[in-house]
PDB file of N, CA, C and O in Angstrom:
ATOM      1  N   UNK A  16      -6.708  12.430   4.543  1.00 82.00           N
ATOM      2  CA  UNK A  16      -5.698  12.844   3.653  1.00 82.00           C
ATOM      3  C   UNK A  16      -6.128  14.131   3.039  1.00 82.00           C
ATOM      4  O   UNK A  16      -5.176  15.047   2.968  1.00 82.00           O
ATOM      5  N   UNK A  17      -7.058  13.877   2.366  1.00 86.00           N
ATOM      6  CA  UNK A  17      -7.567  15.251   1.471  1.00 86.00           C
ATOM      7  C   UNK A  17      -7.790  16.385   2.385  1.00 86.00           C
ATOM      8  O   UNK A  17      -7.385  17.522   1.943  1.00 86.00           O
ATOM      9  N   UNK A  18      -8.277  16.318   3.527  1.00 89.00           N
ATOM     10  CA  UNK A  18      -8.353  17.490   4.283  1.00 89.00           C
ATOM     11  C   UNK A  18      -6.910  18.154   4.745  1.00 89.00           C
ATOM     12  O   UNK A  18      -7.057  19.332   4.583  1.00 89.00           O
ATOM     13  N   UNK A  19      -5.919  17.407   5.083  1.00 89.00           N
ATOM     14  CA  UNK A  19      -4.758  17.475   5.371  1.00 89.00           C
ATOM     15  C   UNK A  19      -4.051  18.429   4.399  1.00 89.00           C
ATOM     16  O   UNK A  19      -3.317  19.357   4.335  1.00 89.00           O
ATOM     17  N   UNK A  20      -4.408  17.799   3.284  1.00 90.00           N
ATOM     18  CA  UNK A  20      -3.562  18.266   1.771  1.00 90.00           C
ATOM     19  C   UNK A  20      -4.404  19.546   1.423  1.00 90.00           C
ATOM     20  O   UNK A  20      -3.806  20.437   0.661  1.00 90.00           O
ATOM     21  N   UNK A  21      -5.582  19.729   1.745  1.00 90.00           N
ATOM     22  CA  UNK A  21      -6.395  21.105   1.418  1.00 90.00           C
ATOM     23  C   UNK A  21      -7.227  20.846   0.219  1.00 90.00           C
ATOM     24  O   UNK A  21      -7.239  21.862  -0.754  1.00 90.00           O
ATOM     25  N   UNK A  22      -7.584  19.658  -0.321  1.00 92.00           N
ATOM     26  CA  UNK A  22      -8.229  19.449  -1.707  1.00 92.00           C
ATOM     27  C   UNK A  22      -9.527  18.867  -1.260  1.00 92.00           C
ATOM     28  O   UNK A  22      -9.868  18.227  -0.402  1.00 92.00           O
ATOM     29  N   UNK A  23     -10.611  19.042  -2.231  1.00 91.00           N
ATOM     30  CA  UNK A  23     -12.120  18.513  -2.107  1.00 91.00           C
ATOM     31  C   UNK A  23     -12.287  18.637  -3.641  1.00 91.00           C
ATOM     32  O   UNK A  23     -11.721  18.944  -4.447  1.00 91.00           O
ATOM     33  N   UNK A  24     -13.612  18.011  -3.657  1.00 87.00           N
ATOM     34  CA  UNK A  24     -14.147  17.921  -4.952  1.00 87.00           C
ATOM     35  C   UNK A  24     -14.570  19.495  -5.457  1.00 87.00           C
ATOM     36  O   UNK A  24     -14.431  19.735  -6.660  1.00 87.00           O
ATOM     37  N   UNK A  25     -14.622  20.470  -4.478  1.00 92.00           N
ATOM     38  CA  UNK A  25     -14.977  21.683  -4.936  1.00 92.00           C
ATOM     39  C   UNK A  25     -13.639  22.497  -4.861  1.00 92.00           C
ATOM     40  O   UNK A  25     -13.822  23.730  -5.412  1.00 92.00           O
ATOM     41  N   UNK A  26     -12.590  21.860  -4.191  1.00 93.00           N
ATOM     42  CA  UNK A  26     -11.263  22.955  -4.363  1.00 93.00           C
ATOM     43  C   UNK A  26     -10.151  21.840  -4.838  1.00 93.00           C
ATOM     44  O   UNK A  26      -9.397  21.424  -4.037  1.00 93.00           O
ATOM     45  N   UNK A  27     -10.247  21.465  -6.012  1.00 93.00           N
ATOM     46  CA  UNK A  27      -9.303  20.488  -6.728  1.00 93.00           C
ATOM     47  C   UNK A  27      -7.816  20.944  -6.764  1.00 93.00           C
ATOM     48  O   UNK A  27      -7.625  22.549  -6.693  1.00 93.00           O
ATOM     49  N   UNK A  28      -6.646  20.459  -6.870  1.00 95.00           N
ATOM     50  CA  UNK A  28      -5.280  21.074  -6.895  1.00 95.00           C
ATOM     51  C   UNK A  28      -5.254  21.824  -8.293  1.00 95.00           C
ATOM     52  O   UNK A  28      -5.921  21.285  -9.165  1.00 95.00           O
ATOM     53  N   UNK A  29      -4.339  22.934  -8.379  1.00 95.00           N
ATOM     54  CA  UNK A  29      -4.530  23.701  -9.397  1.00 95.00           C
ATOM     55  C   UNK A  29      -3.553  22.772 -10.683  1.00 95.00           C
ATOM     56  O   UNK A  29      -2.535  21.879 -10.239  1.00 95.00           O
ATOM     57  N   UNK A  30      -4.229  22.661 -11.625  1.00 97.00           N
ATOM     58  CA  UNK A  30      -3.727  21.755 -12.720  1.00 97.00           C
ATOM     59  C   UNK A  30      -4.367  20.692 -13.011  1.00 97.00           C
ATOM     60  O   UNK A  30      -4.053  19.638 -13.952  1.00 97.00           O
ATOM     61  N   UNK A  31      -5.220  20.037 -12.007  1.00 96.00           N
ATOM     62  CA  UNK A  31      -5.659  18.643 -11.833  1.00 96.00           C
ATOM     63  C   UNK A  31      -6.939  18.705 -12.678  1.00 96.00           C
ATOM     64  O   UNK A  31      -7.946  19.611 -12.731  1.00 96.00           O
ATOM     65  N   UNK A  32      -7.021  17.519 -13.620  1.00 97.00           N
ATOM     66  CA  UNK A  32      -8.434  17.557 -14.437  1.00 97.00           C
ATOM     67  C   UNK A  32      -8.983  16.349 -13.696  1.00 97.00           C
ATOM     68  O   UNK A  32     -10.294  16.450 -13.938  1.00 97.00           O
ATOM     69  N   UNK A  33      -8.606  15.250 -13.647  1.00 95.00           N
ATOM     70  CA  UNK A  33      -9.290  14.094 -13.051  1.00 95.00           C
ATOM     71  C   UNK A  33      -8.706  13.072 -12.004  1.00 95.00           C
ATOM     72  O   UNK A  33      -7.312  13.309 -12.006  1.00 95.00           O
ATOM     73  N   UNK A  34      -9.563  12.436 -11.002  1.00 92.00           N
ATOM     74  CA  UNK A  34      -8.626  11.932 -10.009  1.00 92.00           C
ATOM     75  C   UNK A  34      -9.634  10.659  -9.681  1.00 92.00           C
ATOM     76  O   UNK A  34     -10.757  10.884  -9.371  1.00 92.00           O
ATOM     77  N   UNK A  35      -9.287   9.397  -9.794  1.00 93.00           N
ATOM     78  CA  UNK A  35      -9.867   8.402  -9.752  1.00 93.00           C
ATOM     79  C   UNK A  35      -9.200   7.312  -8.704  1.00 93.00           C
ATOM     80  O   UNK A  35      -8.131   7.125  -9.032  1.00 93.00           O
ATOM     81  N   UNK A  36      -9.646   6.918  -7.853  1.00 91.00           N
ATOM     82  CA  UNK A  36      -9.030   5.851  -6.881  1.00 91.00           C
ATOM     83  C   UNK A  36     -10.006   4.818  -6.351  1.00 91.00           C
ATOM     84  O   UNK A  36     -11.155   4.970  -6.170  1.00 91.00           O
ATOM     85  N   UNK A  37      -9.461   3.634  -6.211  1.00 94.00           N
ATOM     86  CA  UNK A  37     -10.094   2.431  -5.616  1.00 94.00           C
ATOM     87  C   UNK A  37      -9.135   1.271  -5.476  1.00 94.00           C
ATOM     88  O   UNK A  37      -7.963   1.342  -5.620  1.00 94.00           O
ATOM     89  N   UNK A  38      -9.633   0.458  -5.127  1.00 94.00           N
ATOM     90  CA  UNK A  38      -9.001  -0.821  -4.777  1.00 94.00           C
ATOM     91  C   UNK A  38      -8.362  -1.617  -5.863  1.00 94.00           C
ATOM     92  O   UNK A  38      -9.052  -1.705  -6.902  1.00 94.00           O
ATOM     93  N   UNK A  39      -7.059  -1.755  -5.955  1.00 90.00           N
ATOM     94  CA  UNK A  39      -6.425  -2.483  -7.165  1.00 90.00           C
ATOM     95  C   UNK A  39      -6.694  -3.841  -7.203  1.00 90.00           C
ATOM     96  O   UNK A  39      -7.315  -4.418  -6.251  1.00 90.00           O
ATOM     97  N   UNK A  40      -6.233  -4.518  -8.318  1.00 89.00           N
ATOM     98  CA  UNK A  40      -6.664  -5.729  -8.592  1.00 89.00           C
ATOM     99  C   UNK A  40      -5.871  -6.708  -7.497  1.00 89.00           C
ATOM    100  O   UNK A  40      -6.320  -7.781  -7.427  1.00 89.00           O
ATOM    101  N   UNK A  41      -4.691  -6.359  -7.125  1.00 86.00           N
ATOM    102  CA  UNK A  41      -3.849  -7.004  -6.102  1.00 86.00           C
ATOM    103  C   UNK A  41      -4.000  -6.783  -4.854  1.00 86.00           C
ATOM    104  O   UNK A  41      -3.231  -6.991  -4.117  1.00 86.00           O
ATOM    105  N   UNK A  42      -5.131  -6.027  -4.346  1.00 85.00           N
ATOM    106  CA  UNK A  42      -5.197  -5.346  -3.147  1.00 85.00           C
ATOM    107  C   UNK A  42      -4.406  -3.804  -3.105  1.00 85.00           C
ATOM    108  O   UNK A  42      -4.017  -3.683  -4.283  1.00 85.00           O
ATOM    109  N   UNK A  43      -4.430  -3.093  -2.168  1.00 85.00           N
ATOM    110  CA  UNK A  43      -3.788  -1.987  -2.030  1.00 85.00           C
ATOM    111  C   UNK A  43      -4.754  -0.989  -2.850  1.00 85.00           C
ATOM    112  O   UNK A  43      -5.960  -1.331  -3.182  1.00 85.00           O
ATOM    113  N   UNK A  44      -4.267   0.153  -3.281  1.00 86.00           N
ATOM    114  CA  UNK A  44      -4.940   1.086  -4.009  1.00 86.00           C
ATOM    115  C   UNK A  44      -4.244   1.354  -5.436  1.00 86.00           C
ATOM    116  O   UNK A  44      -3.185   1.313  -5.536  1.00 86.00           O
ATOM    117  N   UNK A  45      -5.183   1.636  -6.374  1.00 91.00           N
ATOM    118  CA  UNK A  45      -4.875   1.861  -7.545  1.00 91.00           C
ATOM    119  C   UNK A  45      -5.404   3.505  -7.740  1.00 91.00           C
ATOM    120  O   UNK A  45      -6.554   3.716  -7.525  1.00 91.00           O
ATOM    121  N   UNK A  46      -4.510   4.475  -8.162  1.00 91.00           N
ATOM    122  CA  UNK A  46      -5.048   5.787  -8.483  1.00 91.00           C
ATOM    123  C   UNK A  46      -4.507   6.352  -9.706  1.00 91.00           C
ATOM    124  O   UNK A  46      -3.507   6.079 -10.082  1.00 91.00           O
ATOM    125  N   UNK A  47      -5.697   6.720 -10.567  1.00 94.00           N
ATOM    126  CA  UNK A  47      -5.525   7.197 -11.910  1.00 94.00           C
ATOM    127  C   UNK A  47      -5.595   8.746 -11.771  1.00 94.00           C
ATOM    128  O   UNK A  47      -6.618   9.050 -11.445  1.00 94.00           O
ATOM    129  N   UNK A  48      -4.902   9.592 -12.289  1.00 95.00           N
ATOM    130  CA  UNK A  48      -4.761  10.993 -12.471  1.00 95.00           C
ATOM    131  C   UNK A  48      -4.644  11.556 -13.954  1.00 95.00           C
ATOM    132  O   UNK A  48      -3.779  10.922 -14.384  1.00 95.00           O
ATOM    133  N   UNK A  49      -5.124  12.601 -14.081  1.00 97.00           N
ATOM    134  CA  UNK A  49      -4.981  13.410 -15.234  1.00 97.00           C
ATOM    135  C   UNK A  49      -4.643  14.724 -14.909  1.00 97.00           C
ATOM    136  O   UNK A  49      -5.398  15.422 -14.151  1.00 97.00           O
ATOM    137  N   UNK A  50      -3.493  15.194 -15.491  1.00 97.00           N
ATOM    138  CA  UNK A  50      -3.074  16.765 -15.052  1.00 97.00           C
ATOM    139  C   UNK A  50      -2.963  17.394 -16.309  1.00 97.00           C
ATOM    140  O   UNK A  50      -2.598  16.767 -17.551  1.00 97.00           O
ATOM    141  N   UNK A  51      -3.068  18.761 -16.255  1.00 98.00           N
ATOM    142  CA  UNK A  51      -2.817  19.651 -17.265  1.00 98.00           C
ATOM    143  C   UNK A  51      -1.361  19.599 -17.806  1.00 98.00           C
ATOM    144  O   UNK A  51      -1.158  19.789 -19.083  1.00 98.00           O
ATOM    145  N   UNK A  52      -0.356  19.330 -17.028  1.00 98.00           N
ATOM    146  CA  UNK A  52       0.991  19.224 -17.301  1.00 98.00           C
ATOM    147  C   UNK A  52       1.752  18.332 -16.482  1.00 98.00           C
ATOM    148  O   UNK A  52       1.261  18.408 -15.011  1.00 98.00           O
ATOM    149  N   UNK A  53       2.958  17.618 -16.528  1.00 95.00           N
ATOM    150  CA  UNK A  53       3.901  17.179 -15.871  1.00 95.00           C
ATOM    151  C   UNK A  53       4.328  18.037 -14.670  1.00 95.00           C
ATOM    152  O   UNK A  53       4.290  17.739 -13.615  1.00 95.00           O
ATOM    153  N   UNK A  54       4.575  19.393 -14.992  1.00 97.00           N
ATOM    154  CA  UNK A  54       4.929  20.375 -14.136  1.00 97.00           C
ATOM    155  C   UNK A  54       3.989  20.526 -12.954  1.00 97.00           C
ATOM    156  O   UNK A  54       4.285  20.786 -11.882  1.00 97.00           O
ATOM    157  N   UNK A  55       2.548  20.667 -13.499  1.00 97.00           N
ATOM    158  CA  UNK A  55       1.545  20.993 -12.313  1.00 97.00           C
ATOM    159  C   UNK A  55       1.620  19.629 -11.382  1.00 97.00           C
ATOM    160  O   UNK A  55       1.229  19.806 -10.143  1.00 97.00           O
ATOM    161  N   UNK A  56       1.435  18.659 -11.983  1.00 95.00           N
ATOM    162  CA  UNK A  56       1.656  17.337 -10.988  1.00 95.00           C
ATOM    163  C   UNK A  56       2.804  17.508 -10.156  1.00 95.00           C
ATOM    164  O   UNK A  56       3.018  17.234  -8.966  1.00 95.00           O
ATOM    165  N   UNK A  57       4.018  17.466 -10.646  1.00 95.00           N
ATOM    166  CA  UNK A  57       5.208  17.569  -9.952  1.00 95.00           C
ATOM    167  C   UNK A  57       5.276  18.633  -8.712  1.00 95.00           C
ATOM    168  O   UNK A  57       5.688  18.528  -7.473  1.00 95.00           O
ATOM    169  N   UNK A  58       4.547  19.812  -9.133  1.00 96.00           N
ATOM    170  CA  UNK A  58       4.659  20.967  -8.226  1.00 96.00           C
ATOM    171  C   UNK A  58       3.484  20.516  -7.146  1.00 96.00           C
ATOM    172  O   UNK A  58       3.857  20.730  -5.803  1.00 96.00           O
ATOM    173  N   UNK A  59       2.231  19.808  -7.473  1.00 95.00           N
ATOM    174  CA  UNK A  59       1.495  19.561  -6.220  1.00 95.00           C
ATOM    175  C   UNK A  59       2.015  18.351  -5.501  1.00 95.00           C
ATOM    176  O   UNK A  59       1.929  18.428  -4.079  1.00 95.00           O
ATOM    177  N   UNK A  60       2.721  17.647  -5.955  1.00 93.00           N
ATOM    178  CA  UNK A  60       3.387  16.443  -5.154  1.00 93.00           C
ATOM    179  C   UNK A  60       4.445  17.121  -4.228  1.00 93.00           C
ATOM    180  O   UNK A  60       4.624  16.642  -3.012  1.00 93.00           O
ATOM    181  N   UNK A  61       5.305  17.825  -4.746  1.00 94.00           N
ATOM    182  CA  UNK A  61       6.351  18.447  -4.119  1.00 94.00           C
ATOM    183  C   UNK A  61       5.812  19.137  -2.959  1.00 94.00           C
ATOM    184  O   UNK A  61       6.295  19.199  -1.715  1.00 94.00           O
ATOM    185  N   UNK A  62       4.928  20.209  -3.148  1.00 95.00           N
ATOM    186  CA  UNK A  62       4.440  21.127  -2.214  1.00 95.00           C
ATOM    187  C   UNK A  62       3.342  20.826  -1.360  1.00 95.00           C
ATOM    188  O   UNK A  62       3.467  21.226  -0.082  1.00 95.00           O
ATOM    189  N   UNK A  63       2.488  19.583  -1.611  1.00 93.00           N
ATOM    190  CA  UNK A  63       1.466  19.384  -0.861  1.00 93.00           C
ATOM    191  C   UNK A  63       1.420  17.992  -0.422  1.00 93.00           C
ATOM    192  O   UNK A  63       1.263  17.760   0.734  1.00 93.00           O
ATOM    193  N   UNK A  64       1.581  16.997  -1.469  1.00 92.00           N
ATOM    194  CA  UNK A  64       1.237  15.746  -1.094  1.00 92.00           C
ATOM    195  C   UNK A  64       2.521  15.150  -0.336  1.00 92.00           C
ATOM    196  O   UNK A  64       2.161  14.425   0.659  1.00 92.00           O
ATOM    197  N   UNK A  65       3.601  15.201  -0.853  1.00 92.00           N
ATOM    198  CA  UNK A  65       4.891  14.666  -0.191  1.00 92.00           C
ATOM    199  C   UNK A  65       4.899  15.053   1.405  1.00 92.00           C
ATOM    200  O   UNK A  65       5.432  14.033   2.250  1.00 92.00           O
ATOM    201  N   UNK A  66       4.811  16.271   1.791  1.00 94.00           N
ATOM    202  CA  UNK A  66       4.908  16.541   3.098  1.00 94.00           C
ATOM    203  C   UNK A  66       3.925  16.068   4.018  1.00 94.00           C
ATOM    204  O   UNK A  66       4.013  15.553   5.075  1.00 94.00           O
ATOM    205  N   UNK A  67       2.628  15.962   3.564  1.00 93.00           N
ATOM    206  CA  UNK A  67       1.607  15.291   4.217  1.00 93.00           C
ATOM    207  C   UNK A  67       1.901  13.878   4.401  1.00 93.00           C
ATOM    208  O   UNK A  67       1.574  13.089   5.429  1.00 93.00           O
ATOM    209  N   UNK A  68       2.294  13.163   3.322  1.00 91.00           N
ATOM    210  CA  UNK A  68       2.562  11.733   3.324  1.00 91.00           C
ATOM    211  C   UNK A  68       3.956  11.465   4.402  1.00 91.00           C
ATOM    212  O   UNK A  68       3.696  10.654   5.207  1.00 91.00           O
ATOM    213  N   UNK A  69       4.717  12.280   4.409  1.00 93.00           N
ATOM    214  CA  UNK A  69       5.930  12.352   5.385  1.00 93.00           C
ATOM    215  C   UNK A  69       5.432  12.423   6.865  1.00 93.00           C
ATOM    216  O   UNK A  69       5.745  11.829   7.941  1.00 93.00           O
ATOM    217  N   UNK A  70       4.530  13.313   6.830  1.00 93.00           N
ATOM    218  CA  UNK A  70       3.798  13.654   8.375  1.00 93.00           C
ATOM    219  C   UNK A  70       3.059  12.419   8.942  1.00 93.00           C
ATOM    220  O   UNK A  70       3.345  12.235  10.238  1.00 93.00           O
ATOM    221  N   UNK A  71       2.105  11.733   8.061  1.00 91.00           N
ATOM    222  CA  UNK A  71       1.370  10.677   8.757  1.00 91.00           C
ATOM    223  C   UNK A  71       2.140   9.258   8.445  1.00 91.00           C
ATOM    224  O   UNK A  71       1.758   8.461   8.895  1.00 91.00           O
ATOM    225  N   UNK A  72       3.546   9.388   7.703  1.00 91.00           N
ATOM    226  CA  UNK A  72       4.447   8.133   7.887  1.00 91.00           C
ATOM    227  C   UNK A  72       4.109   7.302   6.746  1.00 91.00           C
ATOM    228  O   UNK A  72       4.061   5.864   6.862  1.00 91.00           O
ATOM    229  N   UNK A  73       3.246   7.735   5.824  1.00 85.00           N
ATOM    230  CA  UNK A  73       3.037   6.844   4.447  1.00 85.00           C
ATOM    231  C   UNK A  73       4.101   6.923   3.589  1.00 85.00           C
ATOM    232  O   UNK A  73       4.480   8.081   3.037  1.00 85.00           O
ATOM    233  N   UNK A  74       4.607   5.870   2.937  1.00 86.00           N
ATOM    234  CA  UNK A  74       5.579   5.616   1.863  1.00 86.00           C
ATOM    235  C   UNK A  74       4.913   5.567   0.572  1.00 86.00           C
ATOM    236  O   UNK A  74       4.110   5.050   0.495  1.00 86.00           O
ATOM    237  N   UNK A  75       5.062   6.751  -0.103  1.00 80.00           N
ATOM    238  CA  UNK A  75       4.418   6.905  -1.304  1.00 80.00           C
ATOM    239  C   UNK A  75       5.116   6.253  -2.520  1.00 80.00           C
ATOM    240  O   UNK A  75       6.226   6.436  -2.741  1.00 80.00           O
ATOM    241  N   UNK A  76       4.487   5.251  -3.231  1.00 78.00           N
ATOM    242  CA  UNK A  76       5.142   4.518  -4.546  1.00 78.00           C
ATOM    243  C   UNK A  76       5.429   5.523  -5.516  1.00 78.00           C
ATOM    244  O   UNK A  76       4.644   6.361  -5.777  1.00 78.00           O
ATOM    245  N   UNK A  77       6.379   5.043  -6.393  1.00 79.00           N
ATOM    246  CA  UNK A  77       6.733   5.993  -7.470  1.00 79.00           C
ATOM    247  C   UNK A  77       5.500   5.729  -8.396  1.00 79.00           C
ATOM    248  O   UNK A  77       5.133   4.447  -8.754  1.00 79.00           O
ATOM    249  N   UNK A  78       4.947   6.747  -9.259  1.00 76.00           N
ATOM    250  CA  UNK A  78       3.908   6.713 -10.066  1.00 76.00           C
ATOM    251  C   UNK A  78       4.583   5.826 -11.501  1.00 76.00           C
ATOM    252  O   UNK A  78       5.615   6.058 -11.689  1.00 76.00           O
ATOM    253  N   UNK A  79       3.517   5.095 -12.001  1.00 76.00           N
ATOM    254  CA  UNK A  79       3.841   4.394 -13.151  1.00 76.00           C
ATOM    255  C   UNK A  79       3.105   5.070 -14.276  1.00 76.00           C
ATOM    256  O   UNK A  79       1.839   5.571 -14.046  1.00 76.00           O
TER     257      UNK A  79
END
């Protein structure tokens, strides 16, 4: 996914401060992110993340 989205440790998304991911306490994945602003997160989701999730057939849960 990271390759398809075009991000890496050396090339993080614009506005991203931190990204931590791992197995959640009830299975599945838990992802914790810190962004400079809500707008930066929404722009990345709309322009990069959502199209790739749709391409590979993954339904992304709503952030909490």
